[in-house]
Amino acid sequence: MSTDTEHVEEGTATSVLESWRDWYHLPVLGVVVLFMIWVRTQSYDRFVTDDGAPALAGVDSWYHWRTINWTAENYPHTMPYEVWTGFPTGNYVGQFGTLYDQLIVTVAMIVGLGDPSQQTLYTISLLSIPVMAALVAVPVFYAGRRLGGTLGGLVSVIVLALAKGQFLARSTVGQLDHHTGEVLFMAIAVVAMMVAVTVGEREKPIYELVSDRDWDALRTPAIYSALAGLALTLYIWVWPAGVLLIGIFGVYFAVQLCLDYIRGVSPDHIAFVGSVSLGITAILTTLLIEQPGSTGTTSFGFLQPLSALLVAAGCIFMAWLAREWNNRDIERRYYPAAIAGIIVAVLLVMWLALPGLYNTFVGNLTSRLLPLNPSTGTLTIVEAQPPDDFFNRVFIEFGSAFYTMLAGLAFLAIRPLLGRDFRAEHTLVIVWSLFLISMAATQVRFMYYLVLAVAIVNAAFISEIVQLFSLDLESGVETLRSVETYQVIVIFLVVLLLFAPLLPPLAQATAWEQAERTGPQSDAMLWEESNHWLKENTPTPGTYGGADNGGQLDYYGTYTPGDGNYEYPEGAYGVMSWWDYGHLITTQGERIPHSNPFQQNARSSSAYLTAQSEERAELILEGIAEGEPVVDRSTEELRQAVSGNDSDEQEEMRYVMIDNAMAAQKFSPITRWTGPNYSHYYGNEQFQVGENQTQPLPAPNENYDDTMISSLYLEDATGMEHYRLVHENDKYAIVGSMAVRQQVQPHYSLQLRGSGWDNQTAAIANGLAQARNDNQVYQGLGTPMWDSHVVSSVKTFERVDGATITGGVDGANEIDTDNATAVVAVELETNTGRKFTYRQQADIAEDGTFEVTVPYATNDELGVDDGYTDSGVEATGNYTATVLETGGASPTYYSGQTAVPETAVVEGESVDVALEQVESPPNNVTDGNETDGNETGDDSDSGNTNSSDDGTANETAAALAAIAAEPAN
């Protein structure tokens, strides 16, 4: 081989190596991005159903599906105001219907050639989150490379790719939520600001250049500053509450300008960047305002532009003050103290003059940025609670990478002491990272932000290690050949320290294992049947009671509220439930919930669900309809406040939906909104735990039994006048007290397998009822249970006027009315085949008459076409009315039957019943095996209750027997 050939080959090899050294990060970055997408899409098939219905993870994902569909119908507009939630006012959706939704729909529009099908829209929605998460690697790499070179940038993206916990959990397929978009656009905004302040340091813009209009000198820093302002605006456009990043930048500029001035560097350089970038943000966020006058963080109002304007003005003021400080020859070291004093003074003035704005600033400081005083609403959201053990939690999420990140921050802070260049972007990263740590300690969900700091700052850690041990891994093959043994050991130990806790065998679960276990939200799948029934079997909002206003409430319409609230047309109605389920009711049921995961109306929902009587509950609903405050008011105050308008002439809450979690695990958070304390609802009671052995165990007490949750859900509204069960889910659960993982739980629930009211479910119900009647601990399922019930997982109730059954006894003068009681009962069968008895009791008037208001009809002559409910619960026969008179030597019975038409129930009409004296209660007096409101006969083949001929009579007889056993008045 010739020498020339050898030179060519050597030159080619050198060229290849140099190209690899310059560009090797791109294929590595590409592999990491593909890996992140693969990890997050492993469970894709679980979110694709046979019938094409959406199956999403996370309750907010369902509302984003709603706003994505709305945007697709109204492209390119996003939803300004929502009337299909927050009844009876509607609500600005704020952080929903933003740039995040618009980006997803835009991609779907491109793929669908301008008219995407539902399947296309759903597929793009599912895949958008994993793709956004993977794209986070790009700004993370460039931020890491600014701190630690190409190697540092690659370490940053590998840390990001292997991180578990909140960021991973919120970025898997099916998580159709804005959190991943937040992380992506925050990373872009921070990188843009890092570049902008570095350019400002290099180009050194000062006031004189501005006054002289030297645009050539100002062009470069102005362009980069404007781009940083645009990036910050995009982040806020994705999440309005991203105003917190404006606050973080504000703190950064205050710190940096003080540092510059103390070091003898003109603050003008960074002040120029701050004033231009935040000024651009102020202008652009003004264009986003949807709710003028609002200072809330979750909607687009004046808060975002005002905050940006204050920071921009603050930068200008600090630069001016520094010049004045120089002119007066004041000691530089006092400058930061003066700035701190001015900030305190501004807050004091704000507290006095603008208390609403002050409360917004301080409230977000304590609930989002600093772990000081979280609000009630925050503490009832699992994701918004502080972590129980912060350092244990960060190790689970990031392994030791969190601690190497702390070391990286320390290395950045002491760079001046080591004689290293300390740039303005280093201060930015330190301030930003410290705030992210504080945010993660305040709300566990903000771990998804902390992953950015952990990934990026580890680049600085790697850079310092490389320099400390003279490791040059990017210069070429010759340099690698000269690596010493101790340097290899250092490299191995650093890699082990960073990644071993995130990989097998040390990791309890790897990122790909954790992501593979994701699936649709269990609540959403459980409520799907009930919400679909609601959609098909209740009148369209605007048509209840026969009104013809359904066209005024287009599901994809655009609405403008008047005086901050929307005026619903006649025939509109709301659905009462806990706020957790509001988005499911809107999206799956296409009905209007009162409260929602915006936590709108959470307090009034809590007040209703914990109301201790039907009367109080009705007054609360009437007060809500009339716009009256209903929380922290006595029943008498509510009675006086409610005007008594005819419910048919105003919007009303017509349906109530309750599930097993509301009656159990979620009951404590429900009570926290309005009180009394959760402990008010349970106490100790003696239960038999073995043969001849009792033990005090906590169980729900009378206060709990009297709540609307218990009266409706556990008792099927028996004894109530204006509520009737109209549908129950075919999934059943056990609700009550039990020992779970060796801990006593007075309010807990367990889902039963299988569907429908079958033999096995009925047998469990019987066993629990028998144990409950005997105050025993039930051991039939292995888990000790007491005072527990078998109940449908979701029950839907309708609020009606109720029919009044009136009757009397001939020869009333022969009856001791003081010792007479009337009982009216009817047997009903649900859509699942379960039978139960509704019963109402009343005293006898002096003339021997009685009247009872009942909510159930004995026919179903009205339906959706008439503007009413096509109930899934039907009577198996007529009402039986029985009067028991106990004034004589032996009880005397009078009995009769009557039908109750549906029209009488919905219009509040009266129905008469004739009574005749009988020898004994109908069909003989027996115990009736009462079980959770269900009766299960020994001869039942289907698991249903006793035959319709004697079920009602048996329960009625049992009740009458109990009355007869009481001593006479």
Short mmCIF file of C-alpha atoms in Angstrom, two decimals, residues 561-764:
data_model
loop_
_atom_site.label_atom_id
_atom_site.label_comp_id
_atom_site.label_asym_id
_atom_site.label_seq_id
_atom_site.Cartn_x
_atom_site.Cartn_y
_atom_site.Cartn_z
CA PRO A 561 -72.25 34.31 30.42
CA GLY A 562 -74.17 37.29 31.68
CA ASP A 563 -72.77 39.02 34.77
CA GLY A 564 -70.31 36.17 35.21
CA ASN A 565 -72.96 33.41 35.22
CA TYR A 566 -74.96 31.68 32.52
CA GLU A 567 -78.75 31.83 32.76
CA TYR A 568 -80.04 28.33 31.99
CA PRO A 569 -83.34 27.99 30.15
CA GLU A 570 -86.43 26.37 31.61
CA GLY A 571 -86.17 22.60 31.48
CA ALA A 572 -82.45 22.59 32.22
CA TYR A 573 -81.34 20.66 35.26
CA GLY A 574 -78.25 19.61 37.16
CA VAL A 575 -76.84 16.41 38.63
CA MET A 576 -75.64 16.35 42.21
CA SER A 577 -72.63 14.20 43.03
CA TRP A 578 -69.16 14.62 44.48
CA TRP A 579 -66.75 16.77 42.50
CA ASP A 580 -64.52 13.81 41.57
CA TYR A 581 -67.15 12.62 39.08
CA GLY A 582 -68.21 15.89 37.46
CA HIS A 583 -66.13 15.45 34.30
CA LEU A 584 -67.39 11.88 33.87
CA ILE A 585 -71.00 13.07 34.09
CA THR A 586 -70.26 15.75 31.47
CA THR A 587 -68.36 13.56 29.01
CA GLN A 588 -69.89 10.11 29.43
CA GLY A 589 -73.42 11.13 30.38
CA GLU A 590 -73.67 14.48 28.55
CA ARG A 591 -75.46 15.92 31.55
CA ILE A 592 -74.61 18.92 33.73
CA PRO A 593 -72.99 18.24 37.11
CA HIS A 594 -73.18 20.74 39.94
CA SER A 595 -69.59 20.21 41.11
CA ASN A 596 -66.54 19.10 39.17
CA PRO A 597 -62.78 18.50 39.44
CA PHE A 598 -62.26 22.25 39.09
CA GLN A 599 -63.54 21.95 42.69
CA GLN A 600 -66.32 24.29 41.68
CA ASN A 601 -69.25 23.98 44.12
CA ALA A 602 -67.40 21.42 46.24
CA ARG A 603 -68.61 23.07 49.47
CA SER A 604 -72.27 23.09 48.49
CA SER A 605 -72.03 19.46 47.35
CA SER A 606 -70.48 18.55 50.69
CA ALA A 607 -73.25 20.43 52.51
CA TYR A 608 -75.89 18.46 50.61
CA LEU A 609 -74.30 15.04 50.89
CA THR A 610 -73.77 15.40 54.65
CA ALA A 611 -77.19 17.00 55.33
CA GLN A 612 -78.83 15.30 58.31
CA SER A 613 -82.40 15.32 57.02
CA GLU A 614 -84.33 15.31 53.79
CA GLU A 615 -85.79 18.71 54.65
CA ARG A 616 -82.35 20.29 55.00
CA ALA A 617 -81.14 18.64 51.82
CA GLU A 618 -84.14 20.02 49.92
CA LEU A 619 -83.54 23.51 51.28
CA ILE A 620 -79.89 23.30 50.18
CA LEU A 621 -80.89 22.37 46.63
CA GLU A 622 -83.51 25.12 46.51
CA GLY A 623 -80.94 27.59 47.81
CA ILE A 624 -78.47 26.53 45.12
CA ALA A 625 -81.10 27.04 42.43
CA GLU A 626 -81.90 30.51 43.74
CA GLY A 627 -78.26 31.54 44.10
CA GLU A 628 -78.38 31.60 47.88
CA PRO A 629 -75.32 30.63 49.97
CA VAL A 630 -76.05 27.27 51.53
CA VAL A 631 -72.91 26.50 53.54
CA ASP A 632 -72.60 27.31 57.25
CA ARG A 633 -76.28 28.19 57.57
CA SER A 634 -78.76 26.53 59.89
CA THR A 635 -81.86 24.82 58.58
CA GLU A 636 -83.98 27.69 59.85
CA GLU A 637 -81.75 30.23 58.09
CA LEU A 638 -82.04 28.25 54.89
CA ARG A 639 -85.80 28.06 55.27
CA GLN A 640 -86.03 31.83 55.60
CA ALA A 641 -83.62 32.46 52.72
CA VAL A 642 -85.35 30.25 50.20
CA SER A 643 -88.15 32.16 48.50
CA GLY A 644 -90.32 29.14 47.84
CA ASN A 645 -90.46 29.49 44.06
CA ASP A 646 -92.29 26.74 42.24
CA SER A 647 -89.58 24.22 41.32
CA ASP A 648 -91.21 23.70 37.92
CA GLU A 649 -90.47 27.32 37.00
CA GLN A 650 -86.72 27.29 37.76
CA GLU A 651 -83.68 25.19 37.14
CA GLU A 652 -83.29 22.41 39.65
CA MET A 653 -80.95 19.65 40.64
CA ARG A 654 -82.95 16.68 39.36
CA TYR A 655 -80.62 13.72 39.83
CA VAL A 656 -78.24 12.53 42.52
CA MET A 657 -75.50 10.00 41.80
CA ILE A 658 -73.63 8.24 44.61
CA ASP A 659 -71.04 5.49 44.45
CA ASN A 660 -69.45 3.15 46.97
CA ALA A 661 -66.34 5.34 47.36
CA MET A 662 -68.44 8.37 48.36
CA ALA A 663 -70.11 6.29 51.05
CA ALA A 664 -66.76 4.91 52.22
CA GLN A 665 -63.20 6.07 51.51
CA LYS A 666 -64.19 9.48 50.14
CA PHE A 667 -66.57 10.27 52.95
CA SER A 668 -63.80 11.77 55.10
CA PRO A 669 -62.70 14.27 52.38
CA ILE A 670 -66.37 15.12 51.78
CA THR A 671 -66.82 16.08 55.45
CA ARG A 672 -63.64 18.15 55.45
CA TRP A 673 -65.20 20.85 53.25
CA THR A 674 -68.08 21.79 55.57
CA GLY A 675 -67.63 19.87 58.82
CA PRO A 676 -68.31 18.53 61.35
CA ASN A 677 -65.07 16.62 61.69
CA TYR A 678 -64.96 13.10 60.24
CA SER A 679 -64.83 11.58 63.74
CA HIS A 680 -68.33 13.00 64.31
CA TYR A 681 -69.69 10.27 62.05
CA TYR A 682 -68.38 7.13 63.72
CA GLY A 683 -67.95 5.71 67.22
CA ASN A 684 -67.12 2.51 69.04
CA GLU A 685 -69.72 -0.24 69.40
CA GLN A 686 -69.53 -3.72 70.87
CA PHE A 687 -69.36 -6.46 68.24
CA GLN A 688 -69.13 -10.20 68.73
CA VAL A 689 -65.73 -11.32 67.41
CA GLY A 690 -65.91 -14.93 68.56
CA GLU A 691 -68.02 -17.26 70.59
CA ASN A 692 -68.98 -15.40 73.77
CA GLN A 693 -66.37 -12.74 73.03
CA THR A 694 -67.08 -9.09 72.19
CA GLN A 695 -64.83 -6.18 71.30
CA PRO A 696 -65.40 -2.44 70.81
CA LEU A 697 -64.93 -1.60 67.13
CA PRO A 698 -65.39 1.72 65.30
CA ALA A 699 -68.41 1.85 63.04
CA PRO A 700 -70.63 4.51 61.48
CA ASN A 701 -73.00 6.02 64.04
CA GLU A 702 -76.42 7.67 63.82
CA ASN A 703 -74.91 10.90 62.50
CA TYR A 704 -73.63 9.00 59.48
CA ASP A 705 -76.89 7.06 59.10
CA ASP A 706 -78.79 10.37 58.89
CA THR A 707 -76.66 11.83 56.08
CA MET A 708 -78.08 11.98 52.58
CA ILE A 709 -75.29 9.69 51.40
CA SER A 710 -76.42 6.95 53.77
CA SER A 711 -80.18 7.59 53.51
CA LEU A 712 -80.09 7.42 49.74
CA TYR A 713 -77.29 5.03 48.94
CA LEU A 714 -77.53 2.45 51.73
CA GLU A 715 -81.29 2.68 52.36
CA ASP A 716 -82.58 3.12 48.79
CA ALA A 717 -84.32 6.35 49.88
CA THR A 718 -86.78 4.38 52.00
CA GLY A 719 -88.77 6.72 54.24
CA MET A 720 -87.97 9.71 52.00
CA GLU A 721 -90.62 11.69 50.17
CA HIS A 722 -88.87 13.28 47.16
CA TYR A 723 -86.18 10.84 46.07
CA ARG A 724 -86.44 7.61 44.17
CA LEU A 725 -83.86 5.17 42.87
CA VAL A 726 -84.05 5.08 39.07
CA HIS A 727 -80.95 3.06 38.16
CA GLU A 728 -78.20 1.04 39.74
CA ASN A 729 -74.95 -0.22 38.27
CA ASP A 730 -74.73 -3.98 37.74
CA LYS A 731 -71.41 -4.04 39.61
CA TYR A 732 -71.72 -4.46 43.37
CA ALA A 733 -69.48 -3.55 46.28
CA ILE A 734 -69.28 -4.17 50.02
CA VAL A 735 -69.51 -0.92 51.95
CA GLY A 736 -69.01 -0.65 55.68
CA SER A 737 -66.45 -1.31 58.41
CA MET A 738 -63.66 -3.80 57.96
CA ALA A 739 -60.07 -4.61 58.83
CA VAL A 740 -57.86 -3.76 55.86
CA ARG A 741 -54.18 -4.64 56.00
CA GLN A 742 -54.49 -5.01 59.76
CA GLN A 743 -55.94 -1.52 60.10
CA VAL A 744 -59.51 -0.84 61.18
CA GLN A 745 -61.46 1.18 58.61
CA PRO A 746 -64.92 2.42 59.69
CA HIS A 747 -65.74 3.57 56.13
CA TYR A 748 -64.36 1.30 53.45
CA SER A 749 -65.50 -0.48 50.31
CA LEU A 750 -64.48 -3.51 48.30
CA GLN A 751 -65.61 -4.27 44.76
CA LEU A 752 -67.23 -7.65 44.18
CA ARG A 753 -66.41 -9.61 41.08
CA GLY A 754 -69.05 -10.54 38.59
CA SER A 755 -72.07 -8.62 37.36
CA GLY A 756 -75.71 -8.44 38.32
CA TRP A 757 -77.62 -9.50 41.40
CA ASP A 758 -76.75 -13.18 41.28
CA ASN A 759 -76.86 -15.99 43.84
CA GLN A 760 -73.35 -15.33 45.12
CA THR A 761 -73.94 -11.60 45.61
CA ALA A 762 -77.25 -12.29 47.34
CA ALA A 763 -75.62 -14.86 49.63
CA ILE A 764 -72.94 -12.37 50.68
#
